[in-house]
Amino acid sequence: MATIKVSKETRRWVLFVALVAPALFLRFITAVHPVYKTITLSFQEVNLLTRVTRTVGWRNFVELIHDPSIWEVMRFTVVLVAASVVLQLVLGMGVATLLNASFRGRHLIRSINLIPWAIPTIVAGLAFRWMLDDQYGMITDIISRLVGHRPEILIHPGSAQLAVILVNVWKNTPFMAVVLLAGLQSVPHDLYEAAKIDGSTSWQSFRYITVPVSTPLIITLSLFFLIWQLANFDLILGLTHGGPGIATTVLSYRLFQEGMLWYKWGYASALGVGLMLVVAVVGLLGLYLFRRYDVRF
Amino acid sequence: MSRSTRVVWIVMSLALLMLAATFHAAAVKITVGVGGWAVDDLKRALVELQFTEKTGIEVEVVTRPGSPPEFLSQMTSAFIAGTTPYDVVDIEDDVAISFSRAGWLEPLNDLFDDEFWADWPADMRAMVDVWHTHNGEIFRIPHNFEAQYFFYRKDLFDAAGLTAPRTWDEMVTAGKRLTTEDRWGLTDGLAKGAYLAVYMGYMTQQAGGNVYDFDDSLRTSLQFIHDMMHEHRIMPVAALNKDYDAINVDYMNDRVAMMRQWPFFYDVSRSDPDWFAEDKVAIALPPAGPASGETYAAAWGWVIPVTSDKKEAAKTFVQFINSIENAPKLAEMSVWYLNTRYSVMSAMQGRGLAGHLQQYSQAGVIGTRPFHPNFLEANAVVEDLASAYLTNQITLDQVIERGRARMQTLQ
């Protein structure tokens, strides 16, 4: 009986494929296929409710570009995400530095710090909606006691946008702080001691040791938060419903409306593709800028 | 086998057969989905009306998702998969429009005869024609008829020597008299998310048009609301961030003198006996706009998903629950089943909210809810633009221009 000789190299390849294939398959059905499907749908008119499905070429994208509201939505999306990430980074680093200090009860404080992050976003949105209410809101009451005027925060576009940004920062800074804290704890302590011997001030140690060593983590976190917050809409849903007008509407909220409320999957997919491009551009730009920043150290 | 043994065997077999037949008959069980607030009332009603005893059909009453988006998602997935979590389900106007246009609801024309429809007054029939019928097929049978009422503080009006306003102008005059540092003359729930669109539909109807047409009637109503907020200052701009719960709280904290509200406030206001008094929650006919003094009614009603595999039993349920015999009994058990059907009005004899509903119906002020086949999206367009105008982000001309352009894409 003839036997088939299998070389050692072939066996290694077979083993490699057997081990890697499940992971590849999983990635394919959870990432590649949805992206492919979204791109396909973006060239179609698909409406489950009217049962219409037909290829419409670039029409969804043309409508998207000619929709005057979309640019307003895009503008606030960029402002929200950029301002939030910058503030979360700055405040997160500050909180992480404080939590990294040695003091009694710091473990308790670290746990308390996480409370805002642990609250579901939609709940936080609804709670802040009440807290910012012009008549019964706790926050508006405090402001009115301080300045003698009760502001209608969620009614005016500027203050509503600011409120969304600040609530978003309040919600996510603790998580940023905890991850940055883990990074700070990994900085070799002897670097600080050496700097101290050389006469470095606390600020200089932070500037020339903490920040450079933490930069890879900051890059990763920033990109993660940028992408994550571009896709988030639950805070908007709970807090403002995108209003007043569309002043606080973001791309992901519009996508939710088009896709999940009105079942216009083709147009929603075109928006999704647009969002994906924005994520890609912002991500690449962020990576590029942070790398440049990293080089300087 | 002896003769007596044979007789015993035959009797036992017959008994078993009858038992099996009984089990078989009772084995038909349908699932009925209603909002969480209506579950207990329906269960009690079915027991009291002896539905299972009379029909042999068992009913499991379950809670359906309360919010339309969540319910739409649940049902859309089910329909596409060819299934349904409910054999009969109680649905609201906006959901009904979406489902009927998708062909997901069983036609119900054959269930009821002329005698049944003779029990329905003109205002309810008009609603059925517009909101419950598609391509000549009735797909939903409404069990309630929820008009929006004009609530006002009669105690405050009396103290100020005023009577309930009959026109928009009188409403402004009364609002100016009754607005103080701690109290607004008028409020409403105008948050985005279907609240503002309802009010715009109501006001635009009084101005003589359909809110989705973006014509002069919408211009008139928007201008009027804007004036009440910014010029007369009798209505808070902050109403644009309030839902119905929020304005109920305002009203019951004595911060408001007048408001339009759905009937549920009638019960809410009575839930605080320390605050409640009849003249604090008086109901008047809606102040008339330039064209009419109409309000409009919304409705919830029973539908049968086409994907149900127990359609016959489901139809028996819908027939039973809406019959001329049972509809009045249901209305007596719960205001959730209150409507203007002659049998219902006769049984209620003007008690409680039924008296006000009868007053509105007889005055002919219950119009048909403004309709758009793409209802949810059309509402979003109205809300985006109205909210932007009322917060001074865009002009009235821009509202009309952009509204028309966006509505055109919805056709």
XYZ file of C-alpha atoms in Angstrom:
708
model
C 0.000 0.000 0.000
C 1.441 3.291 -1.093
C 1.922 5.899 1.561
C 1.807 9.631 0.971
C 4.829 11.360 2.283
C 4.081 14.687 3.897
C 6.983 16.941 4.456
C 7.631 18.576 7.758
C 7.050 21.979 6.153
C 3.627 20.944 4.856
C 2.638 19.588 8.267
C 3.613 22.908 9.812
C 1.480 24.755 7.274
C -1.492 22.498 7.906
C -1.139 23.034 11.639
C -0.796 26.777 11.083
C -3.933 26.931 8.967
C -5.857 24.743 11.425
C -4.946 27.013 14.292
C -5.432 30.323 12.527
C -8.514 29.520 10.434
C -11.073 29.702 13.279
C -9.823 33.136 14.306
C -9.790 34.311 10.688
C -13.260 32.948 10.131
C -14.503 34.694 13.250
C -12.986 37.990 12.166
C -14.420 37.544 8.713
C -18.001 37.088 9.874
C -17.811 39.729 12.607
C -15.770 42.410 10.845
C -15.114 41.882 7.153
C -18.590 40.744 6.199
C -20.453 43.555 8.046
C -18.180 46.159 6.476
C -18.642 44.605 3.048
C -22.405 44.407 3.588
C -22.568 48.021 4.753
C -20.710 49.192 1.668
C -23.004 47.108 -0.545
C -26.126 48.436 1.151
C -24.916 51.997 0.778
C -25.417 51.645 -2.977
C -28.937 50.340 -2.581
C -32.301 51.624 -1.534
C -33.390 49.232 1.163
C -36.453 49.874 3.249
C -37.822 46.992 5.255
C -41.107 48.719 5.886
C -41.863 49.563 2.275
C -40.179 46.322 1.135
C -38.238 48.162 -1.514
C -34.757 46.963 -2.456
C -32.998 48.247 -5.527
C -29.574 49.391 -6.578
C -29.343 53.161 -6.791
C -25.652 53.712 -7.448
C -24.240 56.771 -5.748
C -27.652 58.310 -5.000
C -27.453 57.803 -1.225
C -24.078 59.544 -1.143
C -25.302 62.365 -3.356
C -28.313 62.895 -1.059
C -25.997 62.781 1.901
C -23.718 65.454 0.490
C -26.641 67.661 -0.503
C -28.364 67.342 2.859
C -27.671 70.768 4.405
C -28.180 69.439 7.907
C -25.497 66.803 7.578
C -22.661 69.322 7.605
C -24.024 70.881 10.767
C -24.221 67.411 12.276
C -20.697 66.637 11.133
C -19.384 69.870 12.632
C -20.791 69.157 16.075
C -19.636 65.541 15.882
C -16.056 66.674 15.342
C -16.312 69.355 18.040
C -17.822 66.932 20.544
C -15.309 64.179 19.953
C -12.253 66.418 19.766
C -13.150 68.528 22.788
C -14.154 65.488 24.803
C -10.983 63.540 24.088
C -8.714 66.488 24.830
C -10.502 67.301 28.086
C -10.690 63.659 29.097
C -6.953 63.253 28.458
C -5.990 66.359 30.408
C -8.355 65.735 33.296
C -7.723 61.991 33.218
C -3.999 62.539 33.515
C -4.578 64.947 36.389
C -6.830 62.504 38.224
C -4.437 59.615 37.501
C -1.522 61.616 38.920
C -3.522 62.352 42.063
C -4.595 58.732 42.408
C -0.999 57.638 41.932
C 0.082 59.617 44.965
C 0.496 57.839 48.257
C -2.207 58.747 50.770
C -4.578 57.003 53.169
C -7.761 55.694 51.620
C -6.487 55.919 48.046
C -7.949 52.505 47.200
C -11.374 53.743 48.268
C -10.932 56.949 46.280
C -9.904 54.944 43.213
C -13.126 52.955 43.477
C -15.237 56.079 43.975
C -13.578 57.632 40.947
C -15.046 54.912 38.772
C -18.684 55.556 39.712
C -19.530 57.920 36.812
C -18.075 55.448 34.349
C -20.098 52.606 35.884
C -23.403 54.430 35.362
C -25.068 53.403 32.079
C -24.764 56.272 29.623
C -28.464 56.474 28.834
C -29.218 56.700 32.556
C -26.613 59.440 32.963
C -28.184 61.301 30.034
C -31.667 61.147 31.514
C -30.407 62.072 34.989
C -28.566 65.115 33.681
C -31.625 66.092 31.701
C -33.422 66.503 35.022
C -30.421 68.059 36.762
C -30.236 70.658 34.019
C -33.974 71.367 34.040
C -34.562 75.084 34.275
C -37.040 74.823 37.153
C -36.138 71.756 39.198
C -32.572 71.040 38.117
C -29.929 70.786 40.809
C -27.233 72.227 38.576
C -29.347 75.149 37.357
C -30.298 75.838 40.964
C -26.643 76.048 42.001
C -25.884 78.322 39.045
C -28.843 80.565 39.845
C -27.664 80.902 43.457
C -24.218 81.860 42.233
C -25.095 84.265 39.447
C -28.682 85.240 40.257
C -30.002 83.980 36.936
C -31.576 80.614 36.178
C -30.187 79.520 32.812
C -32.112 77.443 30.283
C -29.103 75.290 29.536
C -30.568 72.690 27.208
C -32.650 75.208 25.288
C -29.914 77.357 23.781
C -27.716 75.693 21.151
C -24.378 76.825 22.593
C -25.089 75.878 26.184
C -26.738 72.611 25.136
C -23.632 71.667 23.147
C -21.400 72.599 26.060
C -23.574 70.541 28.406
C -23.285 67.475 26.171
C -19.502 67.831 26.020
C -19.138 68.299 29.781
C -21.439 65.415 30.685
C -19.514 63.241 28.251
C -16.241 64.284 29.871
C -17.654 63.675 33.357
C -18.781 60.220 32.289
C -15.599 59.024 30.610
C -12.748 60.749 32.430
C -12.688 58.166 35.266
C -12.018 55.323 32.845
C -9.317 57.345 31.129
C -7.820 58.091 34.540
C -7.754 54.451 35.604
C -5.997 53.323 32.439
C -3.516 56.192 32.676
C -2.974 55.298 36.321
C -1.946 51.804 35.262
C 0.514 53.453 32.860
C 1.897 55.737 35.558
C 2.433 52.808 37.872
C 4.586 51.142 35.251
C 7.021 54.103 35.057
C 10.288 52.983 36.714
C 10.602 54.792 40.012
C 14.365 55.165 39.712
C 13.843 57.565 36.823
C 12.106 59.977 39.197
C 14.813 59.467 41.836
C 17.561 60.167 39.312
C 15.729 63.289 38.165
C 15.290 64.415 41.731
C 19.041 64.041 42.341
C 19.635 66.144 39.225
C 17.431 68.867 40.757
C 14.314 68.312 38.678
C 11.063 69.934 39.868
C 7.777 67.976 40.049
C 6.563 69.657 36.862
C 9.803 68.836 35.043
C 9.557 65.204 36.165
C 6.019 65.079 34.874
C 6.927 66.855 31.639
C 10.096 64.950 30.799
C 9.491 61.536 32.377
C 5.806 60.820 32.929
C 4.486 62.161 29.654
C 7.105 60.622 27.338
C 6.907 57.239 28.994
C 3.115 57.325 28.904
C 2.917 58.509 25.301
C 2.272 55.087 23.727
C -0.581 54.599 26.171
C -1.921 58.101 25.510
C -1.843 57.404 21.766
C -3.725 54.159 22.181
C -6.254 55.666 24.565
C -6.851 58.706 22.404
C -7.473 56.650 19.308
C -9.698 54.292 21.240
C -11.749 57.157 22.676
C -11.898 59.008 19.372
C -13.308 56.012 17.567
C -15.509 54.894 20.423
C -17.071 58.315 20.919
C -17.636 58.846 17.231
C -19.900 55.822 17.343
C -21.675 56.729 20.578
C -25.112 58.282 20.643
C -26.801 57.102 23.837
C -25.859 60.225 25.774
C -27.474 62.396 23.099
C -30.552 60.180 23.086
C -31.035 60.568 26.830
C -29.975 64.170 27.252
C -31.147 66.212 24.271
C -32.579 63.997 21.501
C -30.222 65.935 19.281
C -31.872 69.301 19.967
C -32.564 72.133 20.160
C -33.126 71.868 16.424
C -30.248 69.635 15.444
C -27.660 71.543 17.474
C -26.513 68.463 19.401
C -27.163 65.803 16.775
C -24.129 63.686 15.976
C -23.525 61.392 13.010
C -24.116 58.211 14.988
C -27.441 59.526 16.311
C -28.569 60.408 12.799
C -27.470 56.957 11.684
C -29.561 55.426 14.480
C -32.576 57.450 13.364
C -32.205 56.558 9.692
C -31.420 52.901 10.240
C -33.267 51.844 13.350
C -36.227 54.201 13.506
C -37.003 54.771 9.859
C -35.481 51.549 8.482
C -33.760 53.337 5.614
C -30.872 50.938 5.598
C -29.382 52.136 2.319
C -29.101 55.755 3.395
C -28.053 54.697 6.891
C -25.319 52.536 5.371
C -24.099 55.469 3.302
C -23.918 57.429 6.537
C -22.116 54.475 8.096
C -19.562 54.482 5.297
C -19.136 58.221 5.815
C -18.648 57.652 9.525
C -16.144 54.921 8.784
C -14.173 57.313 6.575
C -14.264 59.971 9.281
C -13.022 57.416 11.807
C -10.256 56.368 9.441
C -9.177 59.944 8.693
C -9.347 61.049 12.326
C -7.571 57.903 13.443
C -4.775 58.262 10.919
C -4.425 61.968 11.617
C -4.344 61.326 15.339
C -1.778 58.600 14.943
C 0.359 60.828 12.749
C 0.191 63.780 15.126
C 0.869 61.710 18.190
C 3.784 60.023 16.491
C 5.222 63.428 15.685
C 4.645 64.432 19.274
C 6.283 61.195 20.370
C 9.361 61.889 18.219
C 10.026 65.134 20.002
C 10.686 63.244 23.180
C -65.475 -10.389 28.196
C -68.772 -10.083 30.000
C -71.440 -7.661 28.896
C -71.046 -5.478 31.986
C -67.281 -5.286 31.430
C -67.886 -4.213 27.828
C -70.245 -1.469 28.992
C -67.666 -0.248 31.510
C -65.010 -0.169 28.786
C -67.262 1.747 26.404
C -68.208 4.287 29.070
C -64.576 4.766 30.050
C -63.536 5.169 26.417
C -66.248 7.729 25.818
C -65.236 9.603 28.959
C -61.626 9.607 27.816
C -62.628 10.825 24.384
C -64.687 13.652 25.873
C -61.820 14.552 28.183
C -59.416 14.581 25.262
C -61.821 16.702 23.249
C -62.140 19.131 26.134
C -58.371 19.367 26.454
C -58.057 19.808 22.729
C -60.573 22.643 22.745
C -58.923 24.357 25.681
C -55.506 23.784 24.228
C -55.893 26.737 21.841
C -53.908 29.412 23.569
C -53.131 32.825 22.180
C -50.645 35.397 23.342
C -51.893 38.965 23.608
C -49.358 41.779 23.925
C -50.280 45.046 25.630
C -48.364 47.905 27.222
C -47.205 47.274 30.791
C -49.819 49.684 32.154
C -52.678 47.670 30.648
C -51.692 44.116 31.566
C -53.514 43.798 34.892
C -56.681 45.487 33.644
C -56.899 43.188 30.637
C -56.302 40.063 32.696
C -59.051 41.101 35.110
C -61.396 41.993 32.247
C -60.936 38.638 30.541
C -61.719 36.830 33.770
C -64.786 38.948 34.495
C -66.060 38.641 30.932
C -65.425 34.858 31.069
C -63.599 34.891 27.775
C -62.088 31.423 28.067
C -65.316 29.843 29.303
C -67.273 31.352 26.429
C -64.786 30.731 23.626
C -62.612 27.842 24.770
C -59.552 29.936 24.009
C -56.926 30.528 26.643
C -55.154 33.855 26.684
C -51.721 34.695 27.938
C -51.470 38.449 28.440
C -47.882 39.651 28.139
C -46.155 43.018 28.202
C -44.972 44.402 24.882
C -42.137 46.962 24.765
C -43.556 50.370 25.615
C -41.374 52.551 23.405
C -42.160 52.477 19.675
C -38.530 52.082 18.513
C -37.976 49.092 20.764
C -41.289 47.544 19.747
C -40.609 48.212 16.054
C -37.235 46.483 16.338
C -38.754 43.471 18.087
C -41.582 43.048 15.625
C -39.531 43.766 12.499
C -37.092 41.001 13.398
C -39.999 38.665 14.070
C -41.824 39.488 10.827
C -38.713 39.000 8.734
C -38.175 35.637 10.425
C -41.811 34.715 9.726
C -42.774 34.564 13.385
C -44.444 36.778 15.963
C -44.266 36.961 19.747
C -47.980 37.855 19.874
C -51.108 36.548 18.200
C -52.907 39.786 18.996
C -51.192 42.999 19.961
C -52.326 46.425 21.062
C -50.526 49.075 18.998
C -50.400 52.835 18.706
C -50.856 55.055 15.640
C -47.244 55.517 14.576
C -46.425 51.822 14.751
C -49.658 50.898 12.983
C -48.744 53.047 9.990
C -45.373 51.360 9.589
C -46.687 47.813 9.968
C -49.708 48.239 7.717
C -47.618 49.708 4.895
C -45.271 46.769 5.189
C -48.187 44.351 4.814
C -47.558 42.775 8.174
C -51.100 43.021 9.554
C -54.050 40.740 8.928
C -57.081 42.390 7.260
C -60.018 42.518 9.665
C -62.850 43.695 7.381
C -64.776 40.440 7.603
C -64.913 40.376 11.376
C -67.587 42.999 11.842
C -70.924 43.715 10.195
C -72.900 46.919 9.608
C -74.597 46.645 12.986
C -71.184 46.816 14.636
C -70.110 49.882 12.685
C -73.430 51.612 13.370
C -72.200 51.846 16.966
C -69.374 54.140 15.856
C -69.879 57.934 15.690
C -68.582 59.996 12.800
C -65.406 61.186 14.546
C -64.262 57.637 15.306
C -65.194 56.388 11.853
C -63.175 59.204 10.301
C -60.204 58.109 12.390
C -60.669 54.483 11.346
C -60.766 55.491 7.690
C -57.502 57.423 7.903
C -55.461 55.657 10.557
C -56.776 52.109 10.624
C -57.360 51.384 6.969
C -54.901 50.822 4.135
C -55.854 49.990 0.556
C -59.447 49.497 1.671
C -58.550 46.951 4.338
C -59.115 47.641 8.014
C -56.069 46.373 9.840
C -56.641 47.697 13.374
C -59.697 47.991 15.594
C -59.303 50.876 18.052
C -60.393 50.311 21.627
C -59.845 53.870 22.829
C -60.165 57.365 21.511
C -57.791 59.614 23.335
C -58.534 63.255 22.713
C -56.134 65.924 23.863
C -57.831 68.090 26.453
C -57.401 71.685 27.459
C -56.790 71.674 31.224
C -56.909 74.914 33.178
C -56.850 76.180 36.737
C -60.412 77.354 37.214
C -59.573 78.490 40.733
C -56.987 80.927 39.373
C -59.239 82.040 36.534
C -62.104 82.692 38.967
C -59.844 84.640 41.298
C -58.713 86.801 38.374
C -62.269 87.250 37.095
C -61.508 85.343 33.904
C -63.365 82.643 32.056
C -61.836 79.775 30.127
C -60.309 81.119 26.897
C -62.257 80.356 23.742
C -59.718 81.635 21.226
C -55.959 81.926 20.851
C -56.198 85.653 21.563
C -58.142 85.051 24.758
C -55.557 82.458 25.745
C -52.803 85.048 25.366
C -54.815 87.604 27.356
C -55.448 85.112 30.165
C -51.839 83.967 30.000
C -50.589 87.500 30.510
C -52.901 87.979 33.489
C -51.928 84.705 35.118
C -48.195 84.650 34.444
C -46.253 85.625 37.538
C -42.684 85.228 38.725
C -43.465 81.689 39.939
C -46.044 80.654 37.408
C -46.404 80.403 33.650
C -49.711 81.122 31.967
C -49.350 78.143 29.642
C -47.063 75.185 29.147
C -46.775 72.061 27.042
C -44.486 69.076 26.584
C -42.411 70.119 23.588
C -39.293 67.980 23.842
C -38.045 66.295 20.711
C -39.007 62.653 20.437
C -42.666 62.885 19.341
C -43.774 65.490 21.890
C -43.159 68.624 19.848
C -44.610 67.065 16.692
C -47.872 66.333 18.512
C -48.229 69.944 19.630
C -47.330 71.279 16.202
C -49.962 69.001 14.666
C -52.552 70.214 17.178
C -51.823 73.919 16.701
C -51.452 73.697 12.932
C -54.800 71.938 12.705
C -56.336 74.878 14.571
C -54.616 77.163 12.082
C -56.356 75.286 9.288
C -53.857 72.860 7.845
C -51.796 69.727 8.068
C -48.449 70.185 9.794
C -46.676 68.005 7.227
C -47.617 70.307 4.347
C -45.286 73.069 5.550
C -47.722 75.702 4.333
C -49.101 78.951 5.737
C -50.993 77.207 8.511
C -47.735 75.876 9.951
C -46.248 79.341 9.546
C -49.182 80.771 11.525
C -48.999 78.235 14.340
C -45.208 78.431 14.668
C -45.294 82.218 14.727
C -47.982 82.115 17.401
C -46.054 79.682 19.610
C -42.886 81.720 19.115
C -44.754 84.856 20.179
C -46.147 83.155 23.269
C -42.611 82.226 24.270
C -40.539 85.226 23.271
C -42.889 88.184 22.933
C -45.771 87.634 25.360
C -43.617 85.470 27.639
C -46.543 83.414 28.832
C -45.039 80.059 27.850
C -41.573 78.899 28.944
C -38.963 78.316 26.250
C -37.843 75.523 28.558
C -40.996 73.645 27.540
C -38.916 72.614 24.535
C -37.061 70.286 26.866
C -40.061 68.948 28.744
C -41.948 65.714 28.314
C -45.439 65.002 29.620
C -44.258 63.868 33.044
C -42.352 67.124 33.457
C -45.319 69.342 32.624
C -47.577 67.306 34.889
C -45.136 68.013 37.708
C -45.169 71.718 36.784
C -48.948 71.817 36.787
C -49.283 70.007 40.090
C -46.676 72.259 41.671
C -48.893 75.251 40.860
C -46.425 76.594 38.322
C -48.829 76.577 35.381
C -52.334 77.913 34.756
C -53.207 76.127 31.484
C -51.968 73.224 29.414
C -52.956 70.821 26.689
C -52.561 67.243 27.774
C -53.571 63.682 26.969
C -56.312 62.067 29.089
C -53.911 60.265 31.413
C -53.422 63.522 33.315
C -56.997 63.188 34.518
C -55.935 60.224 36.681
C -52.478 61.604 37.445
C -53.972 64.770 38.900
C -56.196 62.716 41.191
C -53.276 60.668 42.468
C -52.317 63.456 44.878
C -55.376 63.976 47.076
C -53.617 66.651 49.138
C -53.254 68.853 46.074
C -56.230 67.842 43.969
C -59.424 69.853 43.734
C -61.950 69.800 40.902
C -61.414 73.457 40.058
C -57.660 72.942 39.804
C -58.091 70.467 36.956
C -60.991 71.909 35.002
C -61.378 70.973 31.347
C -62.598 73.399 28.682
C -62.953 73.117 24.938
C -59.691 73.914 23.125
C -59.144 77.635 22.444
C -59.862 78.083 18.768
C -57.202 79.157 16.317
C -57.825 81.139 13.121
C -59.495 78.166 11.438
C -60.987 75.933 14.112
C -61.166 74.907 17.746
C -60.266 71.336 16.969
C -58.188 68.985 18.961
C -57.481 65.511 17.677
C -57.591 62.050 19.126
C -55.036 59.302 19.012
C -55.881 55.678 19.462
C -54.566 52.290 20.404
C -56.085 49.255 18.820
C -55.897 45.517 18.300
C -54.058 44.006 15.368
C -53.266 40.460 14.305
C -49.811 39.876 12.808
C -49.960 37.978 9.514
C -47.270 35.685 10.888
C -49.500 34.427 13.716
C -50.328 30.744 13.362
C -53.506 31.130 15.451
C -55.308 33.690 13.372
C -58.788 32.268 13.867
C -58.500 32.286 17.640
C -56.957 35.744 17.459
C -59.903 36.966 15.387
C -62.312 35.526 17.932
C -60.485 37.534 20.610
C -60.690 40.772 18.599
C -64.373 40.213 17.875
C -65.130 39.433 21.508
C -63.241 42.319 23.036
C -64.706 44.905 20.640
C -68.260 43.638 20.535
C -71.130 45.976 21.289
C -71.810 43.840 24.328
C -68.307 43.844 25.800
C -66.790 47.200 24.785
C -68.915 49.161 27.319
C -68.027 46.716 30.102
C -64.341 47.167 29.351
C -64.706 50.959 29.397
C -66.374 50.734 32.789
C -63.447 48.677 34.069
C -60.699 50.941 32.740
C -60.408 54.322 30.997
C -57.889 52.611 28.704
C -60.936 51.323 26.818
C -62.855 54.594 26.816
C -64.090 55.853 23.454
C -67.063 57.619 21.904
C -68.887 54.566 20.626
C -72.595 54.966 21.347
C -72.735 51.816 23.448
C -69.776 52.982 25.522
C -71.049 56.522 26.022
C -74.456 55.172 26.976
C -72.976 52.845 29.581
C -70.640 55.478 31.032
C -73.477 58.035 31.457
C -71.069 60.947 31.546
C -69.131 59.675 34.531
C -65.586 60.964 35.060
C -63.528 61.548 31.954
C -66.293 60.094 29.792
C -68.301 63.255 30.422
C -65.559 65.409 28.977
C -65.018 63.077 26.039
C -68.732 63.233 25.325
C -68.662 67.036 25.594
C -65.782 67.236 23.092
C -67.390 64.743 20.749
C -70.787 66.436 20.809
C -69.145 69.828 20.258
C -67.567 68.360 17.152
C -64.060 69.421 18.096
C -62.371 66.029 17.826
C -60.738 66.110 14.441
C -58.687 63.445 12.741
C -55.033 63.272 13.624
C -52.761 64.760 10.934
C -51.583 61.913 8.777
C -48.422 61.183 6.857
C -47.610 57.768 5.391
C -44.021 58.173 6.540
C -45.160 59.280 9.946
C -42.083 58.769 12.136
C -39.645 60.436 9.779
C -42.065 63.244 8.947
C -42.386 63.946 12.669
C -38.628 64.148 12.988
C -38.492 66.719 10.189
C -41.177 68.827 11.878
C -39.420 68.606 15.230
C -35.938 69.448 13.920
C -37.177 72.570 12.186
C -39.763 73.742 14.719
C -37.288 73.329 17.565
C -34.635 75.248 15.642
C -37.067 78.089 14.914
C -38.430 78.306 18.439
C -34.877 78.595 19.765
C -34.088 81.315 17.224
C -31.600 79.295 15.179
C -33.405 79.714 11.856
C -36.113 81.936 10.375
C -39.688 81.048 9.584
C -38.925 81.202 5.863
C -36.104 78.718 6.332
C -38.448 76.395 8.224
C -40.897 76.347 5.345
C -38.252 76.075 2.652
C -36.235 73.326 4.328
C -39.338 71.532 5.502
C -40.789 71.326 2.011
C -37.498 70.108 0.608
C -37.143 67.390 3.211
C -40.772 66.310 2.970
C -40.359 65.929 -0.760
C -37.699 63.289 -0.184
C -40.153 61.336 1.983
C -42.765 60.910 -0.724
